[in-house]
Coordinates of C-alpha atoms in Angstrom, one line a residue:
X473 CA 61.8 -27.6 33.7
X474 CA 60.2 -31.0 34.2
X475 CA 60.8 -33.7 31.6
X476 CA 57.8 -35.9 31.9
X477 CA 57.4 -38.8 29.5
X478 CA 54.1 -37.9 27.9
X479 CA 52.6 -38.8 24.5
X480 CA 52.8 -36.4 21.6
X481 CA 49.3 -37.0 20.2
X482 CA 46.3 -35.1 21.5
X483 CA 44.1 -38.2 21.6
X484 CA 46.7 -39.8 23.9
X485 CA 46.9 -37.0 26.5
X486 CA 46.6 -38.0 30.1
X487 CA 43.6 -35.7 30.6
X488 CA 40.4 -36.5 28.8
X489 CA 39.5 -34.0 26.1
X490 CA 36.0 -32.4 26.2
X491 CA 33.2 -33.6 24.1
X492 CA 33.4 -31.1 21.2
X493 CA 31.9 -32.4 17.9
X494 CA 33.1 -29.4 15.9
X495 CA 36.7 -29.8 17.0
X496 CA 36.5 -33.6 16.5
X497 CA 35.2 -33.1 12.9
X498 CA 38.2 -30.9 12.1
X499 CA 40.7 -33.4 13.5
X500 CA 39.9 -35.5 10.3
X501 CA 40.9 -32.6 8.0
X502 CA 43.9 -30.7 6.9
X503 CA 44.3 -27.0 7.3
X504 CA 44.1 -26.2 3.6
X505 CA 40.7 -27.9 3.3
X506 CA 39.3 -25.6 5.9
X507 CA 41.1 -22.5 4.7
X508 CA 39.4 -23.1 1.4
X509 CA 36.4 -21.6 3.1
X510 CA 37.9 -18.2 3.0
X511 CA 34.8 -16.3 4.0
X512 CA 34.6 -18.3 7.3
X513 CA 38.2 -18.5 8.5
X514 CA 41.1 -16.2 9.4
X515 CA 44.5 -17.2 8.0
X516 CA 47.2 -16.1 10.4
X517 CA 50.4 -14.6 8.9
X518 CA 52.8 -17.2 7.6
X519 CA 55.5 -16.0 10.0
X520 CA 53.8 -18.2 12.6
X521 CA 55.6 -21.3 11.6
X522 CA 55.5 -24.8 13.0
X523 CA 58.5 -26.0 15.0
X524 CA 59.4 -29.6 14.4
X525 CA 55.9 -30.7 13.6
X526 CA 55.7 -34.3 12.3
X527 CA 54.1 -35.1 8.9
X528 CA 50.4 -35.6 9.0
X529 CA 49.9 -34.0 12.4
X530 CA 47.0 -31.5 12.7
X531 CA 46.5 -29.3 15.8
X532 CA 42.9 -28.5 16.6
X533 CA 41.5 -27.0 19.7
X534 CA 39.8 -24.0 21.4
X535 CA 41.7 -20.8 21.9
X536 CA 42.9 -20.0 25.4
X537 CA 44.1 -16.4 25.1
X538 CA 46.6 -14.1 26.8
X539 CA 48.5 -11.0 25.7
X540 CA 51.9 -9.6 26.6
X541 CA 55.7 -9.7 26.0
X542 CA 56.6 -11.9 28.9
X543 CA 56.1 -15.3 30.4
X544 CA 53.0 -15.5 32.5
X545 CA 52.7 -18.3 35.0
X546 CA 49.0 -17.9 35.6
X547 CA 48.5 -18.5 31.8
X548 CA 50.6 -21.7 31.8
X549 CA 48.8 -23.0 34.9
X550 CA 45.2 -22.2 34.0
X551 CA 44.9 -23.6 30.5
X552 CA 42.4 -26.5 30.2
X553 CA 41.7 -29.6 28.3
X554 CA 41.3 -29.3 24.5
X555 CA 42.6 -25.7 24.5
X556 CA 45.4 -24.1 22.4
X557 CA 47.7 -21.7 24.2
X558 CA 47.4 -18.5 22.2
X559 CA 49.7 -15.6 23.2
X560 CA 49.7 -12.3 21.2
X561 CA 51.3 -9.0 21.7
X562 CA 54.8 -10.3 22.0
X563 CA 58.0 -8.5 21.0
X564 CA 60.5 -9.5 18.3
X565 CA 63.4 -10.4 20.6
X566 CA 62.4 -12.7 23.4
X567 CA 61.3 -16.3 23.7
X568 CA 58.0 -16.6 25.6
X569 CA 57.8 -20.3 25.2
X570 CA 60.0 -23.4 25.7
X571 CA 59.2 -26.9 24.4
X572 CA 59.7 -28.4 27.9
X573 CA 56.7 -26.5 29.1
X574 CA 54.5 -28.6 26.9
X575 CA 55.4 -31.5 29.3
X576 CA 55.4 -29.5 32.5
X577 CA 52.3 -27.4 32.0
X578 CA 50.2 -28.0 28.9
X579 CA 50.0 -31.8 28.4
X580 CA 49.2 -32.6 32.0
X581 CA 46.3 -30.2 31.8
X582 CA 45.1 -31.6 28.5
X583 CA 46.1 -28.7 26.3
X584 CA 46.6 -29.5 22.6
X585 CA 48.9 -26.8 21.1
X586 CA 50.8 -23.5 21.3
X587 CA 50.5 -20.5 19.0
X588 CA 52.4 -17.3 19.8
X589 CA 53.8 -14.3 17.9
X590 CA 56.8 -14.4 20.2
X591 CA 59.8 -16.7 20.1
X592 CA 60.6 -20.1 21.3
X593 CA 64.0 -21.1 22.7
X594 CA 65.6 -24.6 22.8
X595 CA 64.1 -25.1 19.3
X596 CA 66.0 -28.4 19.0
X597 CA 63.5 -29.8 21.5
X598 CA 60.4 -28.8 19.5
X599 CA 60.2 -32.1 17.7
X600 CA 59.8 -33.9 21.0
X601 CA 57.3 -31.5 22.4
X602 CA 54.1 -33.0 23.9
X603 CA 51.9 -30.8 21.7
X604 CA 52.5 -28.9 18.4
X605 CA 54.2 -25.5 18.7
X606 CA 53.8 -22.5 16.3
X607 CA 55.9 -19.4 16.9
X608 CA 57.1 -16.4 15.0
X609 CA 60.8 -17.0 15.5
X610 CA 63.4 -18.7 17.6
X611 CA 65.6 -16.9 20.2
X612 CA 68.0 -17.8 22.9
X613 CA 66.8 -14.9 25.0
X614 CA 64.0 -15.8 27.5
X615 CA 61.4 -13.2 28.3
X616 CA 60.8 -12.2 31.9
X617 CA 58.8 -14.4 34.3
X618 CA 55.7 -12.7 35.5
X619 CA 53.1 -13.9 38.0
X620 CA 50.1 -13.1 36.0
X621 CA 48.4 -11.4 33.1
X622 CA 44.8 -10.9 32.1
X623 CA 43.4 -14.1 30.6
X624 CA 40.4 -14.9 28.4
X625 CA 40.4 -11.6 26.4
X626 CA 40.7 -11.1 22.7
X627 CA 44.3 -11.0 21.5
X628 CA 45.8 -9.9 18.2
X629 CA 48.2 -12.4 16.5
X630 CA 49.2 -13.0 13.0
X631 CA 47.3 -10.0 11.7
X632 CA 43.9 -11.1 13.2
X633 CA 42.0 -10.9 16.4
X634 CA 41.5 -14.3 18.1
X635 CA 38.8 -14.6 20.7
X636 CA 38.6 -17.1 23.6
X637 CA 36.9 -20.3 22.4
X638 CA 37.6 -19.8 18.7
X639 CA 38.7 -22.9 17.0
X640 CA 42.5 -22.8 16.2
X641 CA 43.9 -25.2 13.7
X642 CA 47.4 -25.7 12.5
X643 CA 49.6 -28.1 10.5
X644 CA 52.7 -27.8 8.3
X645 CA 50.9 -25.3 6.0
X646 CA 50.3 -22.8 8.9
X647 CA 47.6 -21.7 11.3
X648 CA 44.0 -20.7 10.8
X649 CA 41.2 -19.6 13.1
X650 CA 37.5 -20.4 12.8
X651 CA 35.6 -17.8 14.9
X652 CA 32.9 -19.1 17.1
X653 CA 30.3 -16.9 15.4
X654 CA 31.0 -18.7 12.1
X655 CA 30.7 -22.2 13.3
X656 CA 27.0 -22.9 12.7
X657 CA 27.2 -21.6 9.1
X658 CA 30.5 -23.4 8.4
X659 CA 29.5 -26.8 9.7
X660 CA 26.1 -26.7 8.1
X661 CA 27.8 -26.5 4.7
X662 CA 31.2 -28.1 5.1
X663 CA 30.4 -31.7 4.6
X664 CA 28.5 -31.2 1.4
X665 CA 31.3 -29.0 0.1
X666 CA 33.8 -31.7 0.8
X667 CA 31.7 -34.4 -0.9
X668 CA 31.2 -32.2 -4.0
X669 CA 34.9 -31.1 -4.1
X670 CA 35.9 -34.8 -4.1
X671 CA 33.7 -35.4 -7.1
X672 CA 35.3 -32.5 -8.8
X673 CA 38.7 -34.1 -8.2
X674 CA 37.6 -37.4 -9.6
X675 CA 36.4 -35.8 -12.8
X676 CA 39.6 -33.8 -13.0
X677 CA 41.6 -37.0 -12.6
X678 CA 39.7 -38.6 -15.5
X679 CA 40.2 -35.5 -17.7
X680 CA 43.9 -35.4 -17.1
X681 CA 44.2 -39.1 -17.8
X682 CA 42.5 -38.5 -21.2
X683 CA 44.6 -35.4 -22.0
X684 CA 41.7 -33.0 -21.7
X685 CA 42.4 -29.5 -20.3
X686 CA 40.4 -29.1 -17.2
X687 CA 38.7 -25.9 -18.4
X688 CA 37.5 -27.8 -21.5
X689 CA 35.8 -30.6 -19.6
X690 CA 32.1 -29.6 -19.4
X691 CA 31.4 -30.3 -15.8
X692 CA 34.6 -28.7 -14.6
X693 CA 34.1 -25.7 -16.9
X694 CA 30.8 -25.1 -15.3
X695 CA 32.3 -25.1 -11.8
X696 CA 35.1 -22.8 -12.9
X697 CA 32.4 -20.3 -14.1
X698 CA 30.9 -20.4 -10.7
X699 CA 34.3 -19.7 -9.1
X700 CA 34.9 -16.7 -11.3
X701 CA 31.5 -15.2 -10.3
X702 CA 32.0 -15.8 -6.5
X703 CA 35.8 -15.6 -5.9
X704 CA 35.6 -15.0 -2.2
X705 CA 33.3 -17.9 -1.3
X706 CA 33.3 -20.3 -4.1
X707 CA 33.4 -23.3 -1.8
X708 CA 29.7 -22.6 -1.3
X709 CA 29.1 -23.2 -5.0
X710 CA 30.4 -26.8 -5.0
X711 CA 27.2 -28.5 -3.6
X712 CA 24.9 -26.7 -6.1
X713 CA 27.3 -27.5 -8.9
X714 CA 27.3 -31.2 -8.1
X715 CA 23.5 -31.3 -7.7
X716 CA 23.3 -30.0 -11.3
X717 CA 26.0 -32.2 -12.8
X718 CA 25.7 -35.5 -10.8
X719 CA 23.2 -37.0 -13.3
X720 CA 25.1 -35.7 -16.3
X721 CA 28.5 -37.2 -15.5
X722 CA 29.1 -40.8 -16.6
X723 CA 30.4 -43.4 -14.2
X724 CA 33.7 -43.5 -16.2
X725 CA 34.2 -39.9 -15.3
X726 CA 34.3 -40.5 -11.6
X727 CA 35.6 -44.1 -11.5
X728 CA 39.2 -43.1 -10.8
X729 CA 40.9 -41.7 -7.8
X730 CA 40.9 -38.1 -6.8
X731 CA 43.9 -36.2 -8.1
X732 CA 45.9 -34.8 -5.2
X733 CA 45.7 -31.1 -5.9
X734 CA 41.9 -31.3 -6.0
X735 CA 41.5 -33.8 -3.3
X736 CA 38.4 -33.5 -1.1
X737 CA 39.5 -36.7 0.6
X738 CA 40.3 -36.3 4.3
X739 CA 43.8 -36.6 5.5
X740 CA 45.4 -36.8 2.1

């Protein structure tokens, strides 16, 4: 394996990342904020865990897909800038990825992450990998090297189908996928949700400071009612709720900071 000295952040890779406004927008977010939009995203099984990921790092890129139980050199050598290496269909024994390959194959090509339902070996090197790595397990047993496999087809991983070009996002909470067909709907509504959710958090902070149960604060109680009625997509209710309540809430109610567990602030 090569041991190139390359940066660990996607915005410092030696290959320029493609102009992708949707991906860039999500680089400012954490996974939980996007996963809140549960009718839009797929949450991959929690067995796909990060390996040595530093605090505050978020992986975001477009899926580059392959499937199989082995190590495929054409996949490693054909990934492109801004892509996440996604390999499904692995077995429960073998390591299909090694951290050194982030330096030898992925980072030089501008790739930004790895997600596989197989294993990784040399896990002690994951914290110094050039890009984030998410795998199902660790194993000392390498899979077999193969010349090639079919690339750019849907693959099943973490209980969901991932298609080439889907947005893949991961941090210490786990991995989610935003399908391409959902992007227009998602991004048309996400910013107004984030803004309104932040206001909800500020009102909650004031209520807690005053010793008021959140369900007894009128504005919050109204939003909770909306949540109860639309449990699978209540993120969509926040903008309408805030339009209704923005003129009814006093300045004192939103003068404090947003409480952490309701934070709509980015990267907090």
